Amino acid sequence: MGMISDAGWEWRLQWRRLVFDAEIDMVAKFMEDIEGLTVHPYTHDKWVWRRDPSKSYSVGSVYN
């Protein structure tokens, strides 16, 4: 997906297929969304599933 360089993180995205005309705006929006992200390649990453206010775990709480 990318690599670290002297200038910082560089995205190197490769699509598995050609992008359809109807998807071009969506791809452009995605690229805008990730442009300002800071990637920390040497930091451990993990998912945390926190319980919701009702003190239970639900699929909905994961999406939130």
PDB file of N, CA and C in Angstrom:
ATOM      1  N   MET A   1       0.814  -1.199   0.000  1.00  0.00           N
ATOM      2  CA  MET A   1       0.000   0.000   0.000  1.00  0.00           C
ATOM      3  C   MET A   1       0.851   1.254   0.000  1.00  0.00           C
ATOM      4  N   GLY A   2       2.064   1.142   0.463  1.00  0.00           N
ATOM      5  CA  GLY A   2       2.923   2.299   0.472  1.00  0.00           C
ATOM      6  C   GLY A   2       4.267   1.975   1.062  1.00  0.00           C
ATOM      7  N   MET A   3       5.082   3.026   1.193  1.00  0.00           N
ATOM      8  CA  MET A   3       6.406   2.827   1.768  1.00  0.00           C
ATOM      9  C   MET A   3       6.881   4.106   2.435  1.00  0.00           C
ATOM     10  N   ILE A   4       7.806   3.948   3.358  1.00  0.00           N
ATOM     11  CA  ILE A   4       8.384   5.091   4.052  1.00  0.00           C
ATOM     12  C   ILE A   4       9.601   5.565   3.258  1.00  0.00           C
ATOM     13  N   SER A   5       9.758   6.861   3.144  1.00  0.00           N
ATOM     14  CA  SER A   5      10.911   7.437   2.451  1.00  0.00           C
ATOM     15  C   SER A   5      11.427   8.601   3.285  1.00  0.00           C
ATOM     16  N   ASP A   6      12.443   9.258   2.795  1.00  0.00           N
ATOM     17  CA  ASP A   6      12.985  10.420   3.504  1.00  0.00           C
ATOM     18  C   ASP A   6      11.948  11.526   3.659  1.00  0.00           C
ATOM     19  N   ALA A   7      11.016  11.601   2.720  1.00  0.00           N
ATOM     20  CA  ALA A   7       9.973  12.630   2.748  1.00  0.00           C
ATOM     21  C   ALA A   7       8.782  12.224   3.608  1.00  0.00           C
ATOM     22  N   GLY A   8       8.770  10.986   4.110  1.00  0.00           N
ATOM     23  CA  GLY A   8       7.642  10.492   4.892  1.00  0.00           C
ATOM     24  C   GLY A   8       6.970   9.347   4.178  1.00  0.00           C
ATOM     25  N   TRP A   9       5.720   9.105   4.507  1.00  0.00           N
ATOM     26  CA  TRP A   9       4.983   7.994   3.912  1.00  0.00           C
ATOM     27  C   TRP A   9       4.541   8.339   2.504  1.00  0.00           C
ATOM     28  N   GLU A  10       4.723   7.425   1.576  1.00  0.00           N
ATOM     29  CA  GLU A  10       4.278   7.592   0.196  1.00  0.00           C
ATOM     30  C   GLU A  10       3.306   6.466  -0.138  1.00  0.00           C
ATOM     31  N   TRP A  11       2.082   6.829  -0.524  1.00  0.00           N
ATOM     32  CA  TRP A  11       1.095   5.830  -0.914  1.00  0.00           C
ATOM     33  C   TRP A  11       1.474   5.252  -2.264  1.00  0.00           C
ATOM     34  N   ARG A  12       1.400   3.941  -2.391  1.00  0.00           N
ATOM     35  CA  ARG A  12       1.638   3.245  -3.661  1.00  0.00           C
ATOM     36  C   ARG A  12       0.510   2.240  -3.857  1.00  0.00           C
ATOM     37  N   LEU A  13      -0.653   2.757  -4.096  1.00  0.00           N
ATOM     38  CA  LEU A  13      -1.837   1.909  -4.235  1.00  0.00           C
ATOM     39  C   LEU A  13      -1.875   1.275  -5.618  1.00  0.00           C
ATOM     40  N   GLN A  14      -2.257   0.009  -5.652  1.00  0.00           N
ATOM     41  CA  GLN A  14      -2.445  -0.706  -6.912  1.00  0.00           C
ATOM     42  C   GLN A  14      -3.838  -1.307  -6.900  1.00  0.00           C
ATOM     43  N   TRP A  15      -4.612  -0.994  -7.905  1.00  0.00           N
ATOM     44  CA  TRP A  15      -5.970  -1.514  -7.995  1.00  0.00           C
ATOM     45  C   TRP A  15      -5.929  -2.888  -8.639  1.00  0.00           C
ATOM     46  N   ARG A  16      -6.769  -3.803  -8.184  1.00  0.00           N
ATOM     47  CA  ARG A  16      -6.804  -5.167  -8.711  1.00  0.00           C
ATOM     48  C   ARG A  16      -7.448  -5.228 -10.091  1.00  0.00           C
ATOM     49  N   ARG A  17      -8.174  -4.191 -10.431  1.00  0.00           N
ATOM     50  CA  ARG A  17      -8.800  -4.120 -11.748  1.00  0.00           C
ATOM     51  C   ARG A  17      -8.860  -2.661 -12.153  1.00  0.00           C
ATOM     52  N   LEU A  18      -9.177  -2.391 -13.393  1.00  0.00           N
ATOM     53  CA  LEU A  18      -9.352  -1.021 -13.840  1.00  0.00           C
ATOM     54  C   LEU A  18     -10.561  -0.406 -13.140  1.00  0.00           C
ATOM     55  N   VAL A  19     -10.471   0.854 -12.863  1.00  0.00           N
ATOM     56  CA  VAL A  19     -11.563   1.570 -12.202  1.00  0.00           C
ATOM     57  C   VAL A  19     -12.617   1.926 -13.250  1.00  0.00           C
ATOM     58  N   PHE A  20     -13.866   1.614 -12.941  1.00  0.00           N
ATOM     59  CA  PHE A  20     -14.959   1.966 -13.853  1.00  0.00           C
ATOM     60  C   PHE A  20     -15.188   3.477 -13.819  1.00  0.00           C
ATOM     61  N   ASP A  21     -15.724   4.018 -14.901  1.00  0.00           N
ATOM     62  CA  ASP A  21     -16.003   5.458 -14.976  1.00  0.00           C
ATOM     63  C   ASP A  21     -16.860   5.925 -13.806  1.00  0.00           C
ATOM     64  N   ALA A  22     -17.828   5.102 -13.418  1.00  0.00           N
ATOM     65  CA  ALA A  22     -18.739   5.475 -12.326  1.00  0.00           C
ATOM     66  C   ALA A  22     -18.022   5.508 -10.968  1.00  0.00           C
ATOM     67  N   GLU A  23     -16.825   4.948 -10.882  1.00  0.00           N
ATOM     68  CA  GLU A  23     -16.086   4.893  -9.623  1.00  0.00           C
ATOM     69  C   GLU A  23     -15.008   5.964  -9.486  1.00  0.00           C
ATOM     70  N   ILE A  24     -14.756   6.714 -10.532  1.00  0.00           N
ATOM     71  CA  ILE A  24     -13.656   7.681 -10.529  1.00  0.00           C
ATOM     72  C   ILE A  24     -13.817   8.718  -9.427  1.00  0.00           C
ATOM     73  N   ASP A  25     -15.021   9.262  -9.257  1.00  0.00           N
ATOM     74  CA  ASP A  25     -15.237  10.253  -8.193  1.00  0.00           C
ATOM     75  C   ASP A  25     -15.011   9.640  -6.814  1.00  0.00           C
ATOM     76  N   MET A  26     -15.422   8.383  -6.629  1.00  0.00           N
ATOM     77  CA  MET A  26     -15.247   7.706  -5.355  1.00  0.00           C
ATOM     78  C   MET A  26     -13.748   7.485  -5.059  1.00  0.00           C
ATOM     79  N   VAL A  27     -12.997   7.108  -6.077  1.00  0.00           N
ATOM     80  CA  VAL A  27     -11.554   6.914  -5.908  1.00  0.00           C
ATOM     81  C   VAL A  27     -10.875   8.243  -5.584  1.00  0.00           C
ATOM     82  N   ALA A  28     -11.267   9.295  -6.266  1.00  0.00           N
ATOM     83  CA  ALA A  28     -10.692  10.618  -6.002  1.00  0.00           C
ATOM     84  C   ALA A  28     -10.981  11.056  -4.570  1.00  0.00           C
ATOM     85  N   LYS A  29     -12.197  10.823  -4.088  1.00  0.00           N
ATOM     86  CA  LYS A  29     -12.560  11.169  -2.714  1.00  0.00           C
ATOM     87  C   LYS A  29     -11.742  10.357  -1.721  1.00  0.00           C
ATOM     88  N   PHE A  30     -11.574   9.054  -2.000  1.00  0.00           N
ATOM     89  CA  PHE A  30     -10.767   8.204  -1.137  1.00  0.00           C
ATOM     90  C   PHE A  30      -9.335   8.721  -1.062  1.00  0.00           C
ATOM     91  N   MET A  31      -8.760   9.089  -2.199  1.00  0.00           N
ATOM     92  CA  MET A  31      -7.389   9.604  -2.221  1.00  0.00           C
ATOM     93  C   MET A  31      -7.283  10.906  -1.426  1.00  0.00           C
ATOM     94  N   GLU A  32      -8.294  11.770  -1.517  1.00  0.00           N
ATOM     95  CA  GLU A  32      -8.309  12.996  -0.707  1.00  0.00           C
ATOM     96  C   GLU A  32      -8.371  12.654   0.779  1.00  0.00           C
ATOM     97  N   ASP A  33      -9.177  11.649   1.132  1.00  0.00           N
ATOM     98  CA  ASP A  33      -9.342  11.262   2.536  1.00  0.00           C
ATOM     99  C   ASP A  33      -8.049  10.744   3.143  1.00  0.00           C
ATOM    100  N   ILE A  34      -7.269   9.985   2.385  1.00  0.00           N
ATOM    101  CA  ILE A  34      -6.052   9.397   2.957  1.00  0.00           C
ATOM    102  C   ILE A  34      -4.821  10.285   2.788  1.00  0.00           C
ATOM    103  N   GLU A  35      -4.939  11.341   1.995  1.00  0.00           N
ATOM    104  CA  GLU A  35      -3.788  12.194   1.703  1.00  0.00           C
ATOM    105  C   GLU A  35      -3.155  12.768   2.961  1.00  0.00           C
ATOM    106  N   GLY A  36      -3.944  13.208   3.914  1.00  0.00           N
ATOM    107  CA  GLY A  36      -3.410  13.849   5.103  1.00  0.00           C
ATOM    108  C   GLY A  36      -3.136  12.905   6.263  1.00  0.00           C
ATOM    109  N   LEU A  37      -3.335  11.597   6.067  1.00  0.00           N
ATOM    110  CA  LEU A  37      -3.124  10.657   7.160  1.00  0.00           C
ATOM    111  C   LEU A  37      -1.647  10.464   7.453  1.00  0.00           C
ATOM    112  N   THR A  38      -1.338  10.287   8.708  1.00  0.00           N
ATOM    113  CA  THR A  38       0.020   9.993   9.111  1.00  0.00           C
ATOM    114  C   THR A  38       0.122   8.500   9.389  1.00  0.00           C
ATOM    115  N   VAL A  39       1.014   7.831   8.681  1.00  0.00           N
ATOM    116  CA  VAL A  39       1.215   6.400   8.862  1.00  0.00           C
ATOM    117  C   VAL A  39       2.437   6.203   9.743  1.00  0.00           C
ATOM    118  N   HIS A  40       2.291   5.367  10.747  1.00  0.00           N
ATOM    119  CA  HIS A  40       3.386   5.050  11.663  1.00  0.00           C
ATOM    120  C   HIS A  40       3.778   3.586  11.432  1.00  0.00           C
ATOM    121  N   PRO A  41       4.704   3.323  10.512  1.00  0.00           N
ATOM    122  CA  PRO A  41       4.987   1.941  10.114  1.00  0.00           C
ATOM    123  C   PRO A  41       5.628   1.077  11.202  1.00  0.00           C
ATOM    124  N   TYR A  42       6.212   1.671  12.209  1.00  0.00           N
ATOM    125  CA  TYR A  42       6.893   0.880  13.232  1.00  0.00           C
ATOM    126  C   TYR A  42       6.132   0.840  14.549  1.00  0.00           C
ATOM    127  N   THR A  43       4.843   1.156  14.489  1.00  0.00           N
ATOM    128  CA  THR A  43       3.995   1.167  15.675  1.00  0.00           C
ATOM    129  C   THR A  43       3.048  -0.032  15.627  1.00  0.00           C
ATOM    130  N   HIS A  44       2.882  -0.703  16.771  1.00  0.00           N
ATOM    131  CA  HIS A  44       1.969  -1.839  16.848  1.00  0.00           C
ATOM    132  C   HIS A  44       0.530  -1.349  16.717  1.00  0.00           C
ATOM    133  N   ASP A  45      -0.261  -2.051  15.934  1.00  0.00           N
ATOM    134  CA  ASP A  45      -1.643  -1.678  15.685  1.00  0.00           C
ATOM    135  C   ASP A  45      -2.552  -2.785  16.212  1.00  0.00           C
ATOM    136  N   LYS A  46      -3.724  -2.414  16.728  1.00  0.00           N
ATOM    137  CA  LYS A  46      -4.655  -3.421  17.215  1.00  0.00           C
ATOM    138  C   LYS A  46      -6.075  -2.888  17.168  1.00  0.00           C
ATOM    139  N   TRP A  47      -7.031  -3.822  17.151  1.00  0.00           N
ATOM    140  CA  TRP A  47      -8.454  -3.491  17.204  1.00  0.00           C
ATOM    141  C   TRP A  47      -8.904  -3.566  18.658  1.00  0.00           C
ATOM    142  N   VAL A  48      -9.758  -2.625  19.053  1.00  0.00           N
ATOM    143  CA  VAL A  48     -10.325  -2.644  20.394  1.00  0.00           C
ATOM    144  C   VAL A  48     -11.844  -2.603  20.255  1.00  0.00           C
ATOM    145  N   TRP A  49     -12.517  -3.568  20.850  1.00  0.00           N
ATOM    146  CA  TRP A  49     -13.969  -3.637  20.796  1.00  0.00           C
ATOM    147  C   TRP A  49     -14.491  -3.204  22.154  1.00  0.00           C
ATOM    148  N   ARG A  50     -14.914  -1.964  22.235  1.00  0.00           N
ATOM    149  CA  ARG A  50     -15.402  -1.414  23.504  1.00  0.00           C
ATOM    150  C   ARG A  50     -16.898  -1.664  23.639  1.00  0.00           C
ATOM    151  N   ARG A  51     -17.315  -1.875  24.859  1.00  0.00           N
ATOM    152  CA  ARG A  51     -18.743  -2.097  25.071  1.00  0.00           C
ATOM    153  C   ARG A  51     -19.495  -0.779  24.940  1.00  0.00           C
ATOM    154  N   ASP A  52     -20.768  -0.871  24.621  1.00  0.00           N
ATOM    155  CA  ASP A  52     -21.581   0.330  24.458  1.00  0.00           C
ATOM    156  C   ASP A  52     -22.149   0.764  25.816  1.00  0.00           C
ATOM    157  N   PRO A  53     -22.848   1.905  25.877  1.00  0.00           N
ATOM    158  CA  PRO A  53     -23.352   2.417  27.163  1.00  0.00           C
ATOM    159  C   PRO A  53     -24.225   1.433  27.942  1.00  0.00           C
ATOM    160  N   SER A  54     -24.837   0.459  27.257  1.00  0.00           N
ATOM    161  CA  SER A  54     -25.666  -0.513  27.969  1.00  0.00           C
ATOM    162  C   SER A  54     -24.806  -1.593  28.632  1.00  0.00           C
ATOM    163  N   LYS A  55     -23.495  -1.439  28.541  1.00  0.00           N
ATOM    164  CA  LYS A  55     -22.516  -2.359  29.137  1.00  0.00           C
ATOM    165  C   LYS A  55     -22.576  -3.745  28.522  1.00  0.00           C
ATOM    166  N   SER A  56     -22.869  -3.775  27.219  1.00  0.00           N
ATOM    167  CA  SER A  56     -22.862  -5.040  26.500  1.00  0.00           C
ATOM    168  C   SER A  56     -22.061  -4.866  25.215  1.00  0.00           C
ATOM    169  N   TYR A  57     -21.731  -5.969  24.595  1.00  0.00           N
ATOM    170  CA  TYR A  57     -21.021  -5.942  23.327  1.00  0.00           C
ATOM    171  C   TYR A  57     -22.014  -6.287  22.234  1.00  0.00           C
ATOM    172  N   SER A  58     -21.983  -5.539  21.159  1.00  0.00           N
ATOM    173  CA  SER A  58     -22.881  -5.812  20.042  1.00  0.00           C
ATOM    174  C   SER A  58     -22.158  -5.531  18.729  1.00  0.00           C
ATOM    175  N   VAL A  59     -22.669  -6.073  17.660  1.00  0.00           N
ATOM    176  CA  VAL A  59     -22.092  -5.814  16.352  1.00  0.00           C
ATOM    177  C   VAL A  59     -22.188  -4.313  16.062  1.00  0.00           C
ATOM    178  N   GLY A  60     -23.303  -3.708  16.430  1.00  0.00           N
ATOM    179  CA  GLY A  60     -23.480  -2.271  16.223  1.00  0.00           C
ATOM    180  C   GLY A  60     -22.432  -1.439  16.914  1.00  0.00           C
ATOM    181  N   SER A  61     -21.991  -1.875  18.100  1.00  0.00           N
ATOM    182  CA  SER A  61     -20.973  -1.101  18.826  1.00  0.00           C
ATOM    183  C   SER A  61     -19.632  -1.148  18.088  1.00  0.00           C
ATOM    184  N   VAL A  62     -19.377  -2.221  17.351  1.00  0.00           N
ATOM    185  CA  VAL A  62     -18.149  -2.285  16.573  1.00  0.00           C
ATOM    186  C   VAL A  62     -18.191  -1.256  15.454  1.00  0.00           C
ATOM    187  N   TYR A  63     -19.318  -1.154  14.764  1.00  0.00           N
ATOM    188  CA  TYR A  63     -19.434  -0.188  13.680  1.00  0.00           C
ATOM    189  C   TYR A  63     -19.345   1.244  14.182  1.00  0.00           C
ATOM    190  N   ASN A  64     -19.870   1.500  15.387  1.00  0.00           N
ATOM    191  CA  ASN A  64     -19.792   2.846  15.943  1.00  0.00           C
ATOM    192  C   ASN A  64     -18.380   3.167  16.341  1.00  0.00           C
TER     193      ASN A  64
END
